[in-house]
Amino acid sequence: MNITIIGSGYVGLVTGACLSDAGHKVICVDKDKSKIANLSRGQIPIYEPGLETLVKKNIKEENLSFSSNIKSSLNASKIIFIAVGTPTSLEGDNADLSQIYSCAKEISESLRDESIIIVKSTVPVGTCDRIEEIISEKNPTKKFEVISNPEFLREGSAIRDFENPDRIVVGTSSKNAIESIKEIYKRQIKKEYPIIFTSRKSSELIKYASNSMLAMRIIFINEIADLCEKVGANVEDIANGIGLDKRIGPHFLNAGPGFGGSCFPKDARALIESGEEFKAPQNLLKAVIDGNERRKLNLGDRILEVIGENKKVGILGVTFKANTDDMREAPSLSIIPKLLKKNINVSIYDPEANKENINEFYGAEWKDDAYSVAKNSDCLIILTEWNEFKELDLKKIKDIMTRPIIVDFRNIFSLKEMEDLNFEYHSVGRNTINTK
Ligand code: UGA
């Protein structure tokens, strides 16, 4: 099928690369001309494992191309994905839909008859209705469908998630659109991944409810971890014990420094806003957002309690999780400024984070590897769970540190190995090892 994807950010790019790999002819469109020029040469602006290889392969096979011209792209295809950003608005917690609506206006000028517009961007309930209105107002005689098809792609494993989805959700009642969707996702359907057809509004809400439910699980297990620390229980055993109950399941029960990223905080806030708008308050979610913010702020104090002021600490990982370069709403953005304010000498290593323009880290020193960060430090703080941190030579680390203290907010080491190595070890929801 000929497909146009508008918005070549994270979601648009992954969708375009994967659909072209399934044999569709895909044009990814973006207003940013320099981004399009780089993408046409196979240069990817984000860190996402496997994406560059997939893009290059499909450019070479002539299934994937890039353009900044919506009009000519729409001439070539009746299937149009919208994958532009819906960030939190500057005025409040609601989603800023300006990019979506200006995209709808632009589409309406060059839409072919019987086009299918597939909204992949995360949008508040009712947005697809509004897109339909905008296009109809501009173009009353045109036949078209607007359908909702949210994405469930985790940064760091987006290609795997696209190719092996837990489910594909489609909001439409149009038979024609359903047939097109089945053709678009033929590869996933062949592998018998579930596909759910529902109303547009339900589909829009499924996306928000999924992210919000996951965010809730994380804040829940984090609060249980706090209790474990007070009473001497082990949060990993609790997660295992509750996760084996099939009604609960084992995933997303890793206690840590609180959730971040571009999606959970933004989407939970937007769902709270929809609840206010339609007078169906989302009280549980309000507590989730508050609890998460509080947690991120308190972690700096926890570190200060362990080491005292005027010390030297090394930070391993500053992105919001491992396998990404994304810093948005990362716990490090709350923790590191707190340490710097207390005259702590901070050095940082992260395998992928973009070092430039992070004002919050002004005064900290970036290093090129974990050992340089550990050298002469009083404490090593683990904020993300990169595999390379799990594989560190801990004996060597201990030898080069001034004091052998590790504060591990991702529980990447076992209590036993820390005890055997004589580290003072603070983790989340588990006993502190203090060999002094
Ligand atoms: C999330 C969802 O998982 C995707 O399904 C969704 O498509 C995406 O948002 C989106 O809306 O675009 P992502 O933000 O990439 O994906 O990250 P996750 O892997 O879900 O992690 C989110 C946060 O929760 C991270 O800060 C992570 O460290 C934290 N987390 C996750 C925990 O603290 N504990 C866990 O057990 C799992």
mmCIF file of C-alpha atoms and ligand atoms in Angstrom, residues 151-155 207 211 218 252-254 259-260 263-264 267 320-321 410, ligand 1:
data_model
loop_
_atom_site.group_PDB
_atom_site.id
_atom_site.type_symbol
_atom_site.label_atom_id
_atom_site.label_comp_id
_atom_site.label_asym_id
_atom_site.label_seq_id
_atom_site.Cartn_x
_atom_site.Cartn_y
_atom_site.Cartn_z
ATOM 1 C CA GLU A 151 0.837 3.551 19.517
ATOM 2 C CA PHE A 152 2.216 1.425 22.348
ATOM 3 C CA LEU A 153 5.933 1.780 21.605
ATOM 4 C CA ARG A 154 8.431 1.929 24.436
ATOM 5 C CA GLU A 155 11.545 3.953 23.788
ATOM 6 C CA LYS A 207 -4.133 4.754 25.062
ATOM 7 C CA ASN A 211 -0.192 4.588 30.223
ATOM 8 C CA ILE A 218 4.935 2.028 39.362
ATOM 9 C CA PHE A 252 5.968 -2.989 35.611
ATOM 10 C CA LEU A 253 6.546 -3.762 39.259
ATOM 11 C CA ASN A 254 10.186 -2.683 39.448
ATOM 12 C CA PHE A 259 8.695 7.363 36.343
ATOM 13 C CA GLY A 260 9.769 9.906 33.756
ATOM 14 C CA CYS A 263 4.666 9.836 27.936
ATOM 15 C CA PHE A 264 3.562 8.762 31.429
ATOM 16 C CA ASP A 267 -0.545 11.445 29.425
ATOM 17 C CA PHE A 320 14.684 8.679 32.206
ATOM 18 C CA LYS A 321 15.476 4.981 31.764
ATOM 19 C CA ARG A 410 17.382 0.550 40.083
HETATM 20 C C1 UGA B 1 5.539 4.274 27.581
HETATM 21 C C2 UGA B 1 4.675 3.018 27.404
HETATM 22 O O1 UGA B 1 5.302 1.905 28.055
HETATM 23 C C3 UGA B 1 4.471 2.694 25.921
HETATM 24 O O2 UGA B 1 3.593 1.584 25.788
HETATM 25 C C4 UGA B 1 3.836 3.921 25.265
HETATM 26 O O3 UGA B 1 3.616 3.713 23.884
HETATM 27 C C5 UGA B 1 4.764 5.101 25.439
HETATM 28 O O4 UGA B 1 4.951 5.353 26.843
HETATM 29 C C6 UGA B 1 4.116 6.282 24.765
HETATM 30 O O5 UGA B 1 3.031 6.683 25.190
HETATM 31 O O6 UGA B 1 4.612 6.736 23.720
HETATM 32 P P1 UGA B 1 8.170 4.808 27.549
HETATM 33 O O7 UGA B 1 7.796 6.159 28.045
HETATM 34 O O8 UGA B 1 9.140 4.663 26.446
HETATM 35 O O9 UGA B 1 6.847 3.998 27.081
HETATM 36 O O10 UGA B 1 8.808 4.072 28.797
HETATM 37 P P2 UGA B 1 8.486 2.832 29.762
HETATM 38 O O11 UGA B 1 9.398 1.719 29.447
HETATM 39 O O12 UGA B 1 7.055 2.530 29.794
HETATM 40 O O13 UGA B 1 8.922 3.464 31.166
HETATM 41 C C7 UGA B 1 8.319 4.643 31.680
HETATM 42 C C8 UGA B 1 8.903 5.008 33.018
HETATM 43 O O14 UGA B 1 8.544 4.055 34.017
HETATM 44 C C9 UGA B 1 10.436 5.062 33.053
HETATM 45 O O15 UGA B 1 10.835 6.162 33.810
HETATM 46 C C10 UGA B 1 10.832 3.752 33.724
HETATM 47 O O16 UGA B 1 12.071 3.805 34.361
HETATM 48 C C11 UGA B 1 9.695 3.601 34.708
HETATM 49 N N1 UGA B 1 9.459 2.199 35.143
HETATM 50 C C12 UGA B 1 9.021 1.282 34.255
HETATM 51 C C13 UGA B 1 9.655 1.861 36.484
HETATM 52 O O17 UGA B 1 10.063 2.700 37.324
HETATM 53 N N2 UGA B 1 9.391 0.572 36.874
HETATM 54 C C14 UGA B 1 8.935 -0.371 36.009
HETATM 55 O O18 UGA B 1 8.693 -1.524 36.439
HETATM 56 C C15 UGA B 1 8.758 -0.007 34.668
#
